[in-house]
Tab-separated table of C-alpha atoms in Angstrom:
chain	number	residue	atom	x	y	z
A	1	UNK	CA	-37.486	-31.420	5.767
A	2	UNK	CA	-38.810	-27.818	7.699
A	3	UNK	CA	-36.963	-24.922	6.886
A	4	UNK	CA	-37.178	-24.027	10.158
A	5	UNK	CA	-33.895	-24.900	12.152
A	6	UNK	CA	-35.150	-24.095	16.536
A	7	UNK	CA	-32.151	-23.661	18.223
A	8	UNK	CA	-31.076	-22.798	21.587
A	9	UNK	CA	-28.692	-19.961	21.955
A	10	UNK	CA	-26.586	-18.356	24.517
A	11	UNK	CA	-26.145	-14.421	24.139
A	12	UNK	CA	-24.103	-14.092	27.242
A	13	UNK	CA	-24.441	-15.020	30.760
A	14	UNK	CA	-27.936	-15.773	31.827
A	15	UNK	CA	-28.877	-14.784	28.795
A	16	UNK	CA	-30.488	-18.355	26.740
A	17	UNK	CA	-32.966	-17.660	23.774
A	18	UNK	CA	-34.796	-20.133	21.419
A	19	UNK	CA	-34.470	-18.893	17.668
A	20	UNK	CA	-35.347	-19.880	14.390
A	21	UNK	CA	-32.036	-20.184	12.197
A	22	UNK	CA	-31.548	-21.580	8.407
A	23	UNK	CA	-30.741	-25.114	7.931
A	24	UNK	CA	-26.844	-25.057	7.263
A	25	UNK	CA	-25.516	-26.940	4.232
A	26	UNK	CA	-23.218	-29.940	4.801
A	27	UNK	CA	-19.730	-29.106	3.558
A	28	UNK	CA	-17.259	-31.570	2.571
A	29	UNK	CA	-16.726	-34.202	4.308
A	30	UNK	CA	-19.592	-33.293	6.588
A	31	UNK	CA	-23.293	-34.490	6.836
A	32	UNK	CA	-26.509	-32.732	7.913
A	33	UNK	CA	-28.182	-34.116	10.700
A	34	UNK	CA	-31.556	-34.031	12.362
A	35	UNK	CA	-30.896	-33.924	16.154
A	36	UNK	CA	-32.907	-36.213	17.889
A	37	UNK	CA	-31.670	-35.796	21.455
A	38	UNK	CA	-29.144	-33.844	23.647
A	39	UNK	CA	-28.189	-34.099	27.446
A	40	UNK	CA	-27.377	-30.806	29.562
A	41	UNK	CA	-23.784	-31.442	30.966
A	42	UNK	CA	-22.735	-29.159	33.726
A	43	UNK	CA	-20.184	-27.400	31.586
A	44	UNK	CA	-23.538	-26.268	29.464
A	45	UNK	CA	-24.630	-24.810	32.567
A	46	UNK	CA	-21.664	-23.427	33.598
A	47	UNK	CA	-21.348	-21.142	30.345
A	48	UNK	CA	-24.820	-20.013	30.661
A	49	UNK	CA	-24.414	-19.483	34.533
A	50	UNK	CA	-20.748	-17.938	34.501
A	51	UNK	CA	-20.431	-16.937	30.469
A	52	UNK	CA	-17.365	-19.321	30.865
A	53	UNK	CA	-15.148	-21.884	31.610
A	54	UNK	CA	-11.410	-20.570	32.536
A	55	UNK	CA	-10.322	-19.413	29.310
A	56	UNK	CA	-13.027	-20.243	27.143
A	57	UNK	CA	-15.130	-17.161	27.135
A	58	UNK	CA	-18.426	-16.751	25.342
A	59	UNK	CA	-17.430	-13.360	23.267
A	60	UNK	CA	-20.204	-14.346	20.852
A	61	UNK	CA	-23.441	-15.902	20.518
A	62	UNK	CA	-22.926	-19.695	21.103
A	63	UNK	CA	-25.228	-22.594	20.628
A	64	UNK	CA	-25.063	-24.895	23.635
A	65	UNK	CA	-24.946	-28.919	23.367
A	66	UNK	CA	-22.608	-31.334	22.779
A	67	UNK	CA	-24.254	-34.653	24.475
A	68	UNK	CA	-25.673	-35.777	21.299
A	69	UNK	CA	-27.650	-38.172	19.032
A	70	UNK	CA	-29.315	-38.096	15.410
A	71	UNK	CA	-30.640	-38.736	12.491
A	72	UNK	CA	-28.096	-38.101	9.103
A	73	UNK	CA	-30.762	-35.753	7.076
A	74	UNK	CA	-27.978	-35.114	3.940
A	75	UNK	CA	-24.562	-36.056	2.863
A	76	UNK	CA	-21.947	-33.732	2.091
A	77	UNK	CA	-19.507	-34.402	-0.748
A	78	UNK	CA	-17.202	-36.906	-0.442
A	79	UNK	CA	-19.079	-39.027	2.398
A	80	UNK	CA	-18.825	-42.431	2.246
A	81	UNK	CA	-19.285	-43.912	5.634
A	82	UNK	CA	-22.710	-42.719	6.086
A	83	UNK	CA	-26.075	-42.777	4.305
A	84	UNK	CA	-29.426	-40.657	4.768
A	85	UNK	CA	-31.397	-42.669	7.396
A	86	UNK	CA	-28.753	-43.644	9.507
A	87	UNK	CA	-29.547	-43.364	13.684
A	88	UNK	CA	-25.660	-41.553	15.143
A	89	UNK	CA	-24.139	-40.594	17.977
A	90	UNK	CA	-22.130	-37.457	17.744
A	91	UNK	CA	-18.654	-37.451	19.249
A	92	UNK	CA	-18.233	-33.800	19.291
A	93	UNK	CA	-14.345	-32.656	19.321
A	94	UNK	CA	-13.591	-32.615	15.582
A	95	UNK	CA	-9.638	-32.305	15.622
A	96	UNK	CA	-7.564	-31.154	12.716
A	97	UNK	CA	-6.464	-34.713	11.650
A	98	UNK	CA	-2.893	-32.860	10.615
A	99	UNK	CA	-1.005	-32.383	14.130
A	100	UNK	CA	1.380	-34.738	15.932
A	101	UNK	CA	-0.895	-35.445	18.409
A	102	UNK	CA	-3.650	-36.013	15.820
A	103	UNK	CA	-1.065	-38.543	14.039
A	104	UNK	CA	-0.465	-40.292	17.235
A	105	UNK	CA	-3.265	-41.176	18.165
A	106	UNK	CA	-4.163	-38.221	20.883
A	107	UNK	CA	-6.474	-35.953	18.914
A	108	UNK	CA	-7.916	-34.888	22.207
A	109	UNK	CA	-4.886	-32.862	22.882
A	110	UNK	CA	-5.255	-30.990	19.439
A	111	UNK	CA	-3.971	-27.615	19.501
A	112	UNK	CA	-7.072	-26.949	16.933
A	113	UNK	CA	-9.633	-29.132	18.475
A	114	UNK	CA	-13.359	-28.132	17.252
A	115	UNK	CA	-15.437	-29.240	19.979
A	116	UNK	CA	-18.978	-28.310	20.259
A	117	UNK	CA	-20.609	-25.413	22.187
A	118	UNK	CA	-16.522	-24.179	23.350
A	119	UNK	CA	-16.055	-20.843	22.530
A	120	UNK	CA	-15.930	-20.066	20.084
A	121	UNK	CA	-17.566	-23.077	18.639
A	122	UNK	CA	-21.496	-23.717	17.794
A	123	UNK	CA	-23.406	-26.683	19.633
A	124	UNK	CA	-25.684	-28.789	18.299
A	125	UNK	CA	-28.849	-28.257	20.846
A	126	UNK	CA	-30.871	-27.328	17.639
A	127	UNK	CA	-33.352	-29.103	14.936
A	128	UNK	CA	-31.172	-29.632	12.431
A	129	UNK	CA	-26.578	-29.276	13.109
A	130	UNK	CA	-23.359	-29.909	10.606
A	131	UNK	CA	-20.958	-32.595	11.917
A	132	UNK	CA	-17.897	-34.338	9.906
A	133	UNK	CA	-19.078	-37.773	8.970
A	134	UNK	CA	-15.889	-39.343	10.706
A	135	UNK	CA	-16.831	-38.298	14.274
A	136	UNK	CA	-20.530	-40.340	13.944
A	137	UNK	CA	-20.645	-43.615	14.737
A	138	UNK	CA	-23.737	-45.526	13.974
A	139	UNK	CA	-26.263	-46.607	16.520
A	140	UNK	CA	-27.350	-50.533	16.621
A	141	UNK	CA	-31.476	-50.516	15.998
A	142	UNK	CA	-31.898	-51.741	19.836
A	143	UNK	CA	-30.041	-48.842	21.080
A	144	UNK	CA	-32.535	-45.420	21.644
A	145	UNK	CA	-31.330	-42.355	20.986
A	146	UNK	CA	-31.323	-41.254	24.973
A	147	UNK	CA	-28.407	-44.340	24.776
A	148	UNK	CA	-26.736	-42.310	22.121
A	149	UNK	CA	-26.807	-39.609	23.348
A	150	UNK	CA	-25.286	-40.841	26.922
A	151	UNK	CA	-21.926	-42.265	25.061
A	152	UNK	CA	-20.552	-38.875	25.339
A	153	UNK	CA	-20.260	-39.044	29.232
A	154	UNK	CA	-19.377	-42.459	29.214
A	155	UNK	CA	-16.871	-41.812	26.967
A	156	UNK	CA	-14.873	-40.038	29.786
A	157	UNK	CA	-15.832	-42.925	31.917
A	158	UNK	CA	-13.804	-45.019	29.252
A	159	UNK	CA	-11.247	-42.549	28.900
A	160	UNK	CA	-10.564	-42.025	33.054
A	161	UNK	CA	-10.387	-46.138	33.564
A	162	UNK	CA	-7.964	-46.447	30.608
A	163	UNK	CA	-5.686	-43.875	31.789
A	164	UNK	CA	-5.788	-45.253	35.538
A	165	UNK	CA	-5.540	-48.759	34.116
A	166	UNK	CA	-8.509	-50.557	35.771
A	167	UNK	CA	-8.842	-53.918	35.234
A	168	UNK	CA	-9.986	-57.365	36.703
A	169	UNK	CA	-9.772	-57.679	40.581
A	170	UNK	CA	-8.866	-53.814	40.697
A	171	UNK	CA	-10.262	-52.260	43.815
A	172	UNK	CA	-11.446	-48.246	42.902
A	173	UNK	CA	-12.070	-45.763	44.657
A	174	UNK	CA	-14.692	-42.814	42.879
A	175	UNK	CA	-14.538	-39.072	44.687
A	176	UNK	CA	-17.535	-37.294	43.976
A	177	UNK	CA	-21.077	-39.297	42.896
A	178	UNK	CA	-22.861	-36.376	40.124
A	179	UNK	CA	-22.967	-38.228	36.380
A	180	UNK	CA	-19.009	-38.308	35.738
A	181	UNK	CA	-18.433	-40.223	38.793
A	182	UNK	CA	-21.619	-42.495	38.050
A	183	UNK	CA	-20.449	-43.049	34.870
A	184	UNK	CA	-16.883	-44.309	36.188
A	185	UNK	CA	-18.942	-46.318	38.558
A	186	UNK	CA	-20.235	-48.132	35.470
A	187	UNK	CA	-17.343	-48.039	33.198
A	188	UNK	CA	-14.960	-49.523	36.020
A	189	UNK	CA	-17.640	-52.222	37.129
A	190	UNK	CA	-17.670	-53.692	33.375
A	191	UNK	CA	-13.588	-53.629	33.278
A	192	UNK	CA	-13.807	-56.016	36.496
A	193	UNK	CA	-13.334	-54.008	39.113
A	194	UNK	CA	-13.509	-56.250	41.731
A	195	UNK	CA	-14.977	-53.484	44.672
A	196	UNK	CA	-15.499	-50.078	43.970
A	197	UNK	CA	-16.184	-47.433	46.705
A	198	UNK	CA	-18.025	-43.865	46.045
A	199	UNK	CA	-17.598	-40.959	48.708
A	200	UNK	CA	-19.802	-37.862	48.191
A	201	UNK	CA	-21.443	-35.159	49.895
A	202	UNK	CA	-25.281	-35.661	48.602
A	203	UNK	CA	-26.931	-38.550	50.408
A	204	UNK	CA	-29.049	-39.302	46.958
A	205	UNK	CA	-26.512	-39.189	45.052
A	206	UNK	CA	-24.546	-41.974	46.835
A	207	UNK	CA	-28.052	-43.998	46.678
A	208	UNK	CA	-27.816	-44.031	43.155
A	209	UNK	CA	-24.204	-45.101	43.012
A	210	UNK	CA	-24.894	-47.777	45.323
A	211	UNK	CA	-27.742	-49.231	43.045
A	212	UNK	CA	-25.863	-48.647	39.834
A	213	UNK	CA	-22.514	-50.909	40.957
A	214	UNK	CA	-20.994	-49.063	44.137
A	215	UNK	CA	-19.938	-51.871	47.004
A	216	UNK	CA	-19.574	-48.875	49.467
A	217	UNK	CA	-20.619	-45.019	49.489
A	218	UNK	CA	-19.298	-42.836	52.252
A	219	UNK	CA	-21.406	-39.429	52.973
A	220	UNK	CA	-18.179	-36.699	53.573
A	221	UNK	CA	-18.799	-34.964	56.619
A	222	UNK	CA	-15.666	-34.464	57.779
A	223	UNK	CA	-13.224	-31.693	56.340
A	224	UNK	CA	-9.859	-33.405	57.131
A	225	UNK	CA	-8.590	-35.392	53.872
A	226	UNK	CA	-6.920	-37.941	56.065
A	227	UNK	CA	-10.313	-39.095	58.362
A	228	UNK	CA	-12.032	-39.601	55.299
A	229	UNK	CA	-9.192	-41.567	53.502
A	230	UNK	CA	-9.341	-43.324	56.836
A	231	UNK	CA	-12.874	-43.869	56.851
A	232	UNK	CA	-12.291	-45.297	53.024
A	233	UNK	CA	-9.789	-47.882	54.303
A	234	UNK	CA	-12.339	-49.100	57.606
A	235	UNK	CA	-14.868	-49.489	54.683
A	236	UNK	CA	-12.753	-51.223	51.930
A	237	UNK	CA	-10.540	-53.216	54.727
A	238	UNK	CA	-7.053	-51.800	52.689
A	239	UNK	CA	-5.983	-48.325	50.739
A	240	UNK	CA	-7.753	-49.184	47.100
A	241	UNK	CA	-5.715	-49.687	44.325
A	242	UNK	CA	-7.242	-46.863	41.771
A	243	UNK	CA	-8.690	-43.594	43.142
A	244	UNK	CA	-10.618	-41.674	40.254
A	245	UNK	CA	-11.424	-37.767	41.467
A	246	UNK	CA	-14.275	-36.475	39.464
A	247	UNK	CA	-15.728	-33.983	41.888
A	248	UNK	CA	-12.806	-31.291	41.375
A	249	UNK	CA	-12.928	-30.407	44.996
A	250	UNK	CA	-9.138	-29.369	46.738
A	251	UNK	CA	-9.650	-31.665	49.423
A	252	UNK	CA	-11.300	-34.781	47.683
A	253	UNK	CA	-8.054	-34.290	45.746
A	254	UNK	CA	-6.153	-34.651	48.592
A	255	UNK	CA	-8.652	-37.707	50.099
A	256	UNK	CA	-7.500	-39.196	46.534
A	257	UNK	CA	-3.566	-39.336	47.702
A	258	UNK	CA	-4.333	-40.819	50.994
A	259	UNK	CA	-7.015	-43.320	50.431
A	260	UNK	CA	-4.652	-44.592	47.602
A	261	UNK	CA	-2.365	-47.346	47.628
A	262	UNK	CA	1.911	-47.343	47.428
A	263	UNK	CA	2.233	-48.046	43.742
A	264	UNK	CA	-1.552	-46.906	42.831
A	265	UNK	CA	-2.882	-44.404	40.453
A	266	UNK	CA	-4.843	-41.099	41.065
A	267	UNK	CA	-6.949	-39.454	38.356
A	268	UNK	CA	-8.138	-36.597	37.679
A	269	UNK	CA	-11.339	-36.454	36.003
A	270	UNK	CA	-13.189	-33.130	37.931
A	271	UNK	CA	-11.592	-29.627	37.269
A	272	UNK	CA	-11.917	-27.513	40.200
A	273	UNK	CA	-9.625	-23.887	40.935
A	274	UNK	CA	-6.505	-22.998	39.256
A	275	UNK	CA	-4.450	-23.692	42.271
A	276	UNK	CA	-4.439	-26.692	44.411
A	277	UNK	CA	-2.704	-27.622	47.173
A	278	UNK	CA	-1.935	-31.672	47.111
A	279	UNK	CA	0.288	-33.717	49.530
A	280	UNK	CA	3.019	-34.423	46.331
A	281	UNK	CA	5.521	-35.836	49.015
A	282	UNK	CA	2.897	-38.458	49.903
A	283	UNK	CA	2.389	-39.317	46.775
A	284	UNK	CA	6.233	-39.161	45.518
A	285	UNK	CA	7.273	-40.887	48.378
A	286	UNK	CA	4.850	-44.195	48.076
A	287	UNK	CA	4.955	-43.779	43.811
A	288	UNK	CA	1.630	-42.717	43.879
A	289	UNK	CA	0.989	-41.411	39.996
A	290	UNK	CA	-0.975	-38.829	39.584
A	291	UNK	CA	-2.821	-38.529	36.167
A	292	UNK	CA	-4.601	-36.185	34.323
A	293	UNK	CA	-7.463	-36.352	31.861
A	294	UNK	CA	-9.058	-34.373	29.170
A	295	UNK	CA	-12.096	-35.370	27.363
A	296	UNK	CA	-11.241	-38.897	25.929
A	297	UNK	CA	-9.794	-39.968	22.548
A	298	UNK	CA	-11.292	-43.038	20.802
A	299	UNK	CA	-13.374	-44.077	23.520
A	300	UNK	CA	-16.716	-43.865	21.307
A	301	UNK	CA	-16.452	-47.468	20.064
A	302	UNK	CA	-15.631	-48.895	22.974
A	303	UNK	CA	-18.099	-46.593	25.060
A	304	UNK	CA	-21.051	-47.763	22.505
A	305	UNK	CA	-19.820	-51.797	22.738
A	306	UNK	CA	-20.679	-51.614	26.361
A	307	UNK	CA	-23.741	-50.484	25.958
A	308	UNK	CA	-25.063	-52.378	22.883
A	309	UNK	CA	-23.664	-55.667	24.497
A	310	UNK	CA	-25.924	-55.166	27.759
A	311	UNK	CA	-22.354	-55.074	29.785
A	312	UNK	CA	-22.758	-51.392	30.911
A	313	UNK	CA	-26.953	-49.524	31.499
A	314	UNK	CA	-27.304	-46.052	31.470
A	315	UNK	CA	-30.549	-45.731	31.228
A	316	UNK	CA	-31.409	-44.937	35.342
A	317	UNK	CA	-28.951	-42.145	34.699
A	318	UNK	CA	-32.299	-39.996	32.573
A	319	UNK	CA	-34.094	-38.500	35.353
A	320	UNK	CA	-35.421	-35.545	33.827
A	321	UNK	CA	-36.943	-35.252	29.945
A	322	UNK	CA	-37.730	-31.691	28.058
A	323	UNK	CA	-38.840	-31.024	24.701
A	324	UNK	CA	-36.093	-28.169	22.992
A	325	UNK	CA	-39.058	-25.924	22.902
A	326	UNK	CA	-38.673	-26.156	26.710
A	327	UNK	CA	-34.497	-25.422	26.564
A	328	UNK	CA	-35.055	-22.826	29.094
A	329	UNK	CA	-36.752	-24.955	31.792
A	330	UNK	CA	-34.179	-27.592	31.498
A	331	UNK	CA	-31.778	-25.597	32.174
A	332	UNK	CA	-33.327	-24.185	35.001
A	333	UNK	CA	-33.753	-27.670	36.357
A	334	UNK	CA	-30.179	-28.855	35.292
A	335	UNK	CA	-29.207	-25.577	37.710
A	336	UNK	CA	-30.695	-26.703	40.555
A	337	UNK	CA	-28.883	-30.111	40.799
A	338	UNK	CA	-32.443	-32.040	40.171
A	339	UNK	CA	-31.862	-35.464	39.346
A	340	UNK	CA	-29.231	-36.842	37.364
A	341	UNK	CA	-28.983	-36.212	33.752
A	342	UNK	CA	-31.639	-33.873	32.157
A	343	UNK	CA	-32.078	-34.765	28.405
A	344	UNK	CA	-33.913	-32.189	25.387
A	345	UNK	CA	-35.502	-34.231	22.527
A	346	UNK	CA	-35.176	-32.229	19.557
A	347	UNK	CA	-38.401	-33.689	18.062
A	348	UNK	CA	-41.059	-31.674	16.928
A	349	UNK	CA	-44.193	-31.714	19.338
């Protein structure tokens, strides 16, 4: 093992260096691991871009990451569940295990909730990170690292579909086509949705749904909520039963109401402004449920079931590939919307 630990960190806004660091010690509990590969996720770019999210401020330097697989390199005292050699995936929210909502099953909602590259938390975009053992979860020797790497997205896929409840014959409708909303298409789809429908405002984006599992994508041109929702219904032939908003957008939150049916369920995945305005008499009226979502809470095994059984591919969603030593230039590329999911191997060259 190198004793040199390359790792991409953020000063403050637009500010993103590459660094040699010391290879941190596993604590208890915890393993070492040798990061194999890590996936920009638009909050990544959003903390270099902005220098935060709401009120998660980067006050200190932060490593960025948290779309991750890898190696274990070392065990930490007291690990059991791992051995050197094994191929992970890192879920990376490390709750406090203590809480009521820890001890009932909704860790995600953890008042102290560790969760990678979240002020003022480290990443793991790096050669070599500390994780507790307890939040890997082996990979199968057919699924790649890129796969890995991917259940962390799909994971709120998972999470969104449980909390709206899709299920066989369900007909869902996905606001906003980037990778959450692809990753619902996919999730949904393997639950047995019977037609899903994608709206967006990127033509190539809504190609991509459409080959990944969409039945219909509708290009938003219109800024009236209620002639898109009607344009939904023409397309499906009824209000769909499940409308799950991942673009964050004030009116594709509205759309959500209105192209939902009496009795359905609207989540929301995408986090847009503080304050939006949303038809809640609609919605009261026809018992419309409006959900939330944050993160996702044991989703991991599920999310890496679908893909080791063949039921769900991510695979089309890797457009882009970088080496770390490149960080920079993925970001760069991840900032200007190109392709789909831009992914760092933390390899040496």
């Amino acid at each position: 093992m190198s004793d040199k630990n390359l790792t991409a960190i953020l000063y403050e806004k637009d500010d993103l260096r590459l660094e040699d660091l010391p290879v941190p010690e596993p604590g208890q509990g915890e393993v070492l691991l040798e990061m194999k590969e890590v996936g920009i996720c638009g909050s990544d770019v959003h903390y270099w871009t902005h220098g935060r999210i709401g009120d998660f401020v980067v006050k200190a330097p932060m490593i960025l990451g948290h779309e991750a697989s890898a190696v274990v390199s070392k065990l930490g005292p007291g690990v059991t569940n791992l051995k050197e050699g094994d191929r992970v995936a890192i879920e990376p929210g490390v709750p406090c295990r203590l809480c009521n909502y820890c001890k009932s099953g909704r860790y995600n909602l953890c008042l102290d909730m560790k969760f990678c590259a979240t002020p003022p938390y480290h990443g793991n975009l790096a050669r070599y990170y500390v994780h507790a053992a307890d939040f890997c979860f082996k990979l199968p020797d057919h699924v790649s690292f890129e796969e890995g790497a991917l259940l962390e997205p799909l994971s709120v896929g998972v999470h969104a579909t449980n909390r709206a409840g899709v299920g066989l014959g369900n007909t869902v409708l996905v606001c906003g086509a980037g990778p959450i909303g692809l990753v619902n298409i996919l999730t949904a789809k393997a639950k047995g949705a019977s037609l899903i429908c994608v709206t967006d405002i990127d033509e190539s984006r809504l190609k991509v749904a459409k080959e990944i599992g969409a039945d219909f994508a509708i290009k938003v041109t219109s800024g009236d909520p209620q002639v898109v929702a009607q344009a939904i219904e023409e397309a499906v032939g009824d209000k769909v039963d499940i409308t799950i908003e991942c673009s964050g957008a004030a009116k594709s939150i509205q759309t959500a109401v209105y192209a939902t049916k009496s009795g359905g369920v609207v989540v929301l995945v995408g986090l847009g402004q503080d304050l939006v305005e949303v038809p809640v008499v609609n919605a009261g009226v026809r018992e419309v449920d409006i959900r939330g979502i944050f993160r996702y809470v044991n989703c991991y095994p599920t999310a890496l079931a679908m893909v080791a059984s063949g039921r769900v591919n991510v695979k089309p969603l890797i457009t882009h590939r970088f080496k770390l030593e490149e960080a920079v230039k993925a970001f760069e590329a991840a900032k200007r919307g190109e392709g789909i999911k831009v992914m760092i191997s933390c390899g040496r060259k």
